[in-house]
Amino acid sequence: MFSDLAFFSFVQLDDDSLHGAYNRWHQLDHRPENLALPGVAWGDRWARVREEDPAHAADSAFADTDFVAMYWFRDPVEHSVDAWDRLGEASFQWGRGPIIPGVERKLLAFFRPVKGYSAPHALVSPYVLPFRPNQGMHITLTRYPEPHGLDAHDSFRWEDTELMPELLKVPGVAGGWTFSFSHAQKHSTLPFADTVSHQPGELRIRLLYLDGEPESTGAAIRGAEQQLAAEPSVPKAGEVLFSSTLSTIVPWRDW
């Protein structure tokens, strides 16, 4: 395992006119500063693809998410996150974020990687997938009220042995990772609002790496998920809070 901890941020912008400035800040300032830290193995951010038949819950707090960012941390993760925190404070003192008007962060949380998967055509191992170029992602955030109950256990088994193998067959899916909620971000100095208060394992993320065109690949993923979900043997545990295709943001072109 090249990383034992990952951070996810779900971002919503109050005004569409802010997208250009936010993208420029993140891609030319914030992300490069983060990637230069020795304890950050990799990180990126993707834009939400507005699909005709969104799979997220209509009343979910995450329904209006515009961007998803994530970072992988190297061991020792405590030192890596501490240095990352210090960079956030330094950036604020420089007048360069990360607290920016109009930016609402719906999720700021750390997750433990559970398992990685690679599609045969990708050739690389799951541990290399984060570094492999992609056209986007497909992300699903699910809540399990009893994260260590038998229903959750059965759902995790099904995801690993039946769902993920089928999703890896979808053209344009290069692989994926699953993650289990560890704890919400509590920055040592910056006044970020609390976003979640769940117990460990209550939230789970399934992240698929796409090397196909995001919109069509996302539609194929939803079709495969719906077909599998129709089978009577599928476990019914878990509430999907957010599920969407994400597109890679090309600097200058997609701002």
mmCIF file of N, CA and C in Angstrom, residues 151-206:
data_model
loop_
_atom_site.group_PDB
_atom_site.id
_atom_site.type_symbol
_atom_site.label_atom_id
_atom_site.label_comp_id
_atom_site.label_asym_id
_atom_site.label_seq_id
_atom_site.Cartn_x
_atom_site.Cartn_y
_atom_site.Cartn_z
ATOM 1 N N ASP A 151 -25.343 -6.732 7.699
ATOM 2 C CA ASP A 151 -25.832 -6.245 6.404
ATOM 3 C C ASP A 151 -24.737 -5.486 5.664
ATOM 4 N N ALA A 152 -23.998 -4.646 6.383
ATOM 5 C CA ALA A 152 -22.892 -3.924 5.761
ATOM 6 C C ALA A 152 -21.823 -4.900 5.289
ATOM 7 N N HIS A 153 -21.521 -5.892 6.103
ATOM 8 C CA HIS A 153 -20.526 -6.901 5.746
ATOM 9 C C HIS A 153 -20.913 -7.608 4.454
ATOM 10 N N ASP A 154 -22.187 -7.962 4.330
ATOM 11 C CA ASP A 154 -22.667 -8.636 3.124
ATOM 12 C C ASP A 154 -22.571 -7.713 1.915
ATOM 13 N N SER A 155 -22.866 -6.438 2.122
ATOM 14 C CA SER A 155 -22.781 -5.464 1.035
ATOM 15 C C SER A 155 -21.338 -5.288 0.570
ATOM 16 N N PHE A 156 -20.403 -5.249 1.506
ATOM 17 C CA PHE A 156 -18.992 -5.094 1.149
ATOM 18 C C PHE A 156 -18.497 -6.321 0.374
ATOM 19 N N ARG A 157 -18.954 -7.497 0.777
ATOM 20 C CA ARG A 157 -18.575 -8.721 0.058
ATOM 21 C C ARG A 157 -19.090 -8.673 -1.375
ATOM 22 N N TRP A 158 -20.353 -8.257 -1.537
ATOM 23 C CA TRP A 158 -20.940 -8.177 -2.874
ATOM 24 C C TRP A 158 -20.210 -7.151 -3.738
ATOM 25 N N GLU A 159 -19.886 -6.016 -3.149
ATOM 26 C CA GLU A 159 -19.164 -4.982 -3.893
ATOM 27 C C GLU A 159 -17.827 -5.513 -4.397
ATOM 28 N N ASP A 160 -17.123 -6.237 -3.542
ATOM 29 C CA ASP A 160 -15.791 -6.729 -3.885
ATOM 30 C C ASP A 160 -15.829 -7.872 -4.890
ATOM 31 N N THR A 161 -16.738 -8.812 -4.717
ATOM 32 C CA THR A 161 -16.712 -10.034 -5.525
ATOM 33 C C THR A 161 -17.633 -10.009 -6.739
ATOM 34 N N GLU A 162 -18.626 -9.119 -6.742
ATOM 35 C CA GLU A 162 -19.568 -9.106 -7.855
ATOM 36 C C GLU A 162 -19.644 -7.754 -8.567
ATOM 37 N N LEU A 163 -19.831 -6.684 -7.805
ATOM 38 C CA LEU A 163 -20.001 -5.376 -8.440
ATOM 39 C C LEU A 163 -18.724 -4.895 -9.119
ATOM 40 N N MET A 164 -17.620 -4.836 -8.379
ATOM 41 C CA MET A 164 -16.392 -4.299 -8.966
ATOM 42 C C MET A 164 -15.921 -5.099 -10.181
ATOM 43 N N PRO A 165 -15.940 -6.439 -10.159
ATOM 44 C CA PRO A 165 -15.550 -7.166 -11.368
ATOM 45 C C PRO A 165 -16.398 -6.811 -12.587
ATOM 46 N N GLU A 166 -17.691 -6.572 -12.378
ATOM 47 C CA GLU A 166 -18.547 -6.191 -13.504
ATOM 48 C C GLU A 166 -18.242 -4.775 -13.976
ATOM 49 N N LEU A 167 -17.996 -3.858 -13.049
ATOM 50 C CA LEU A 167 -17.694 -2.480 -13.445
ATOM 51 C C LEU A 167 -16.372 -2.393 -14.194
ATOM 52 N N LEU A 168 -15.432 -3.280 -13.870
ATOM 53 C CA LEU A 168 -14.149 -3.280 -14.581
ATOM 54 C C LEU A 168 -14.301 -3.725 -16.034
ATOM 55 N N LYS A 169 -15.426 -4.351 -16.354
ATOM 56 C CA LYS A 169 -15.684 -4.771 -17.737
ATOM 57 C C LYS A 169 -16.269 -3.643 -18.582
ATOM 58 N N VAL A 170 -16.723 -2.579 -17.944
ATOM 59 C CA VAL A 170 -17.322 -1.462 -18.679
ATOM 60 C C VAL A 170 -16.238 -0.759 -19.490
ATOM 61 N N PRO A 171 -16.405 -0.616 -20.807
ATOM 62 C CA PRO A 171 -15.400 0.091 -21.608
ATOM 63 C C PRO A 171 -15.170 1.507 -21.083
ATOM 64 N N GLY A 172 -13.905 1.861 -20.922
ATOM 65 C CA GLY A 172 -13.574 3.182 -20.415
ATOM 66 C C GLY A 172 -13.281 3.227 -18.937
ATOM 67 N N VAL A 173 -13.486 2.110 -18.219
ATOM 68 C CA VAL A 173 -13.145 2.037 -16.795
ATOM 69 C C VAL A 173 -11.772 1.394 -16.659
ATOM 70 N N ALA A 174 -10.808 2.147 -16.138
ATOM 71 C CA ALA A 174 -9.437 1.653 -16.008
ATOM 72 C C ALA A 174 -9.202 0.924 -14.697
ATOM 73 N N GLY A 175 -10.044 1.166 -13.713
ATOM 74 C CA GLY A 175 -9.874 0.541 -12.402
ATOM 75 C C GLY A 175 -10.599 1.341 -11.348
ATOM 76 N N GLY A 176 -10.318 1.042 -10.099
ATOM 77 C CA GLY A 176 -10.992 1.764 -9.032
ATOM 78 C C GLY A 176 -10.426 1.453 -7.667
ATOM 79 N N TRP A 177 -10.906 2.210 -6.697
ATOM 80 C CA TRP A 177 -10.551 2.022 -5.290
ATOM 81 C C TRP A 177 -11.802 2.191 -4.444
ATOM 82 N N THR A 178 -11.817 1.500 -3.303
ATOM 83 C CA THR A 178 -12.843 1.735 -2.296
ATOM 84 C C THR A 178 -12.182 2.314 -1.055
ATOM 85 N N PHE A 179 -12.948 3.124 -0.323
ATOM 86 C CA PHE A 179 -12.436 3.834 0.851
ATOM 87 C C PHE A 179 -13.470 3.783 1.974
ATOM 88 N N SER A 180 -12.980 3.718 3.203
ATOM 89 C CA SER A 180 -13.835 3.707 4.386
ATOM 90 C C SER A 180 -13.555 4.944 5.232
ATOM 91 N N PHE A 181 -14.620 5.603 5.687
ATOM 92 C CA PHE A 181 -14.494 6.851 6.445
ATOM 93 C C PHE A 181 -13.676 6.653 7.715
ATOM 94 N N SER A 182 -12.701 7.543 7.914
ATOM 95 C CA SER A 182 -11.879 7.524 9.125
ATOM 96 C C SER A 182 -12.317 8.622 10.085
ATOM 97 N N HIS A 183 -12.215 9.886 9.636
ATOM 98 C CA HIS A 183 -12.586 10.999 10.515
ATOM 99 C C HIS A 183 -12.724 12.273 9.697
ATOM 100 N N ALA A 184 -13.494 13.205 10.221
ATOM 101 C CA ALA A 184 -13.656 14.506 9.576
ATOM 102 C C ALA A 184 -12.391 15.333 9.760
ATOM 103 N N GLN A 185 -12.149 16.242 8.814
ATOM 104 C CA GLN A 185 -11.001 17.137 8.961
ATOM 105 C C GLN A 185 -11.255 18.123 10.100
ATOM 106 N N LYS A 186 -10.290 18.250 10.954
ATOM 107 C CA LYS A 186 -10.303 19.286 11.992
ATOM 108 C C LYS A 186 -8.970 20.010 11.887
ATOM 109 N N HIS A 187 -8.964 21.072 11.095
ATOM 110 C CA HIS A 187 -7.717 21.793 10.846
ATOM 111 C C HIS A 187 -7.196 22.398 12.140
ATOM 112 N N SER A 188 -5.885 22.376 12.289
ATOM 113 C CA SER A 188 -5.283 22.838 13.544
ATOM 114 C C SER A 188 -5.451 24.333 13.768
ATOM 115 N N THR A 189 -5.631 25.114 12.689
ATOM 116 C CA THR A 189 -5.744 26.567 12.854
ATOM 117 C C THR A 189 -6.883 27.187 12.048
ATOM 118 N N LEU A 190 -7.148 26.703 10.855
ATOM 119 C CA LEU A 190 -8.139 27.339 9.989
ATOM 120 C C LEU A 190 -9.559 26.988 10.429
ATOM 121 N N PRO A 191 -10.480 27.966 10.377
ATOM 122 C CA PRO A 191 -11.844 27.761 10.890
ATOM 123 C C PRO A 191 -12.786 27.109 9.883
ATOM 124 N N PHE A 192 -12.428 25.932 9.372
ATOM 125 C CA PHE A 192 -13.345 25.212 8.499
ATOM 126 C C PHE A 192 -14.527 24.699 9.323
ATOM 127 N N ALA A 193 -15.711 24.777 8.748
ATOM 128 C CA ALA A 193 -16.902 24.278 9.434
ATOM 129 C C ALA A 193 -16.896 22.753 9.440
ATOM 130 N N ASP A 194 -17.456 22.175 10.497
ATOM 131 C CA ASP A 194 -17.614 20.725 10.541
ATOM 132 C C ASP A 194 -18.586 20.303 9.444
ATOM 133 N N THR A 195 -18.211 19.274 8.681
ATOM 134 C CA THR A 195 -19.058 18.847 7.562
ATOM 135 C C THR A 195 -19.759 17.522 7.824
ATOM 136 N N VAL A 196 -19.121 16.627 8.553
ATOM 137 C CA VAL A 196 -19.733 15.328 8.850
ATOM 138 C C VAL A 196 -19.395 14.938 10.283
ATOM 139 N N SER A 197 -20.261 14.129 10.876
ATOM 140 C CA SER A 197 -20.040 13.684 12.253
ATOM 141 C C SER A 197 -20.345 12.197 12.378
ATOM 142 N N HIS A 198 -19.917 11.438 11.388
ATOM 143 C CA HIS A 198 -20.225 10.018 11.352
ATOM 144 C C HIS A 198 -19.189 9.204 12.117
ATOM 145 N N GLN A 199 -19.570 7.997 12.474
ATOM 146 C CA GLN A 199 -18.641 7.093 13.126
ATOM 147 C C GLN A 199 -17.737 6.450 12.077
ATOM 148 N N PRO A 200 -16.564 5.973 12.466
ATOM 149 C CA PRO A 200 -15.659 5.343 11.498
ATOM 150 C C PRO A 200 -16.360 4.223 10.727
ATOM 151 N N GLY A 201 -16.169 4.239 9.420
ATOM 152 C CA GLY A 201 -16.756 3.226 8.567
ATOM 153 C C GLY A 201 -18.169 3.506 8.113
ATOM 154 N N GLU A 202 -18.808 4.542 8.648
ATOM 155 C CA GLU A 202 -20.206 4.806 8.310
ATOM 156 C C GLU A 202 -20.358 5.311 6.880
ATOM 157 N N LEU A 203 -19.344 5.986 6.369
ATOM 158 C CA LEU A 203 -19.346 6.434 4.979
ATOM 159 C C LEU A 203 -18.369 5.580 4.179
ATOM 160 N N ARG A 204 -18.708 5.324 2.943
ATOM 161 C CA ARG A 204 -17.850 4.528 2.064
ATOM 162 C C ARG A 204 -17.844 5.179 0.691
ATOM 163 N N ILE A 205 -16.673 5.234 0.082
ATOM 164 C CA ILE A 205 -16.527 5.812 -1.254
ATOM 165 C C ILE A 205 -16.052 4.733 -2.217
ATOM 166 N N ARG A 206 -16.704 4.691 -3.368
ATOM 167 C CA ARG A 206 -16.227 3.867 -4.488
ATOM 168 C C ARG A 206 -15.808 4.822 -5.601
#
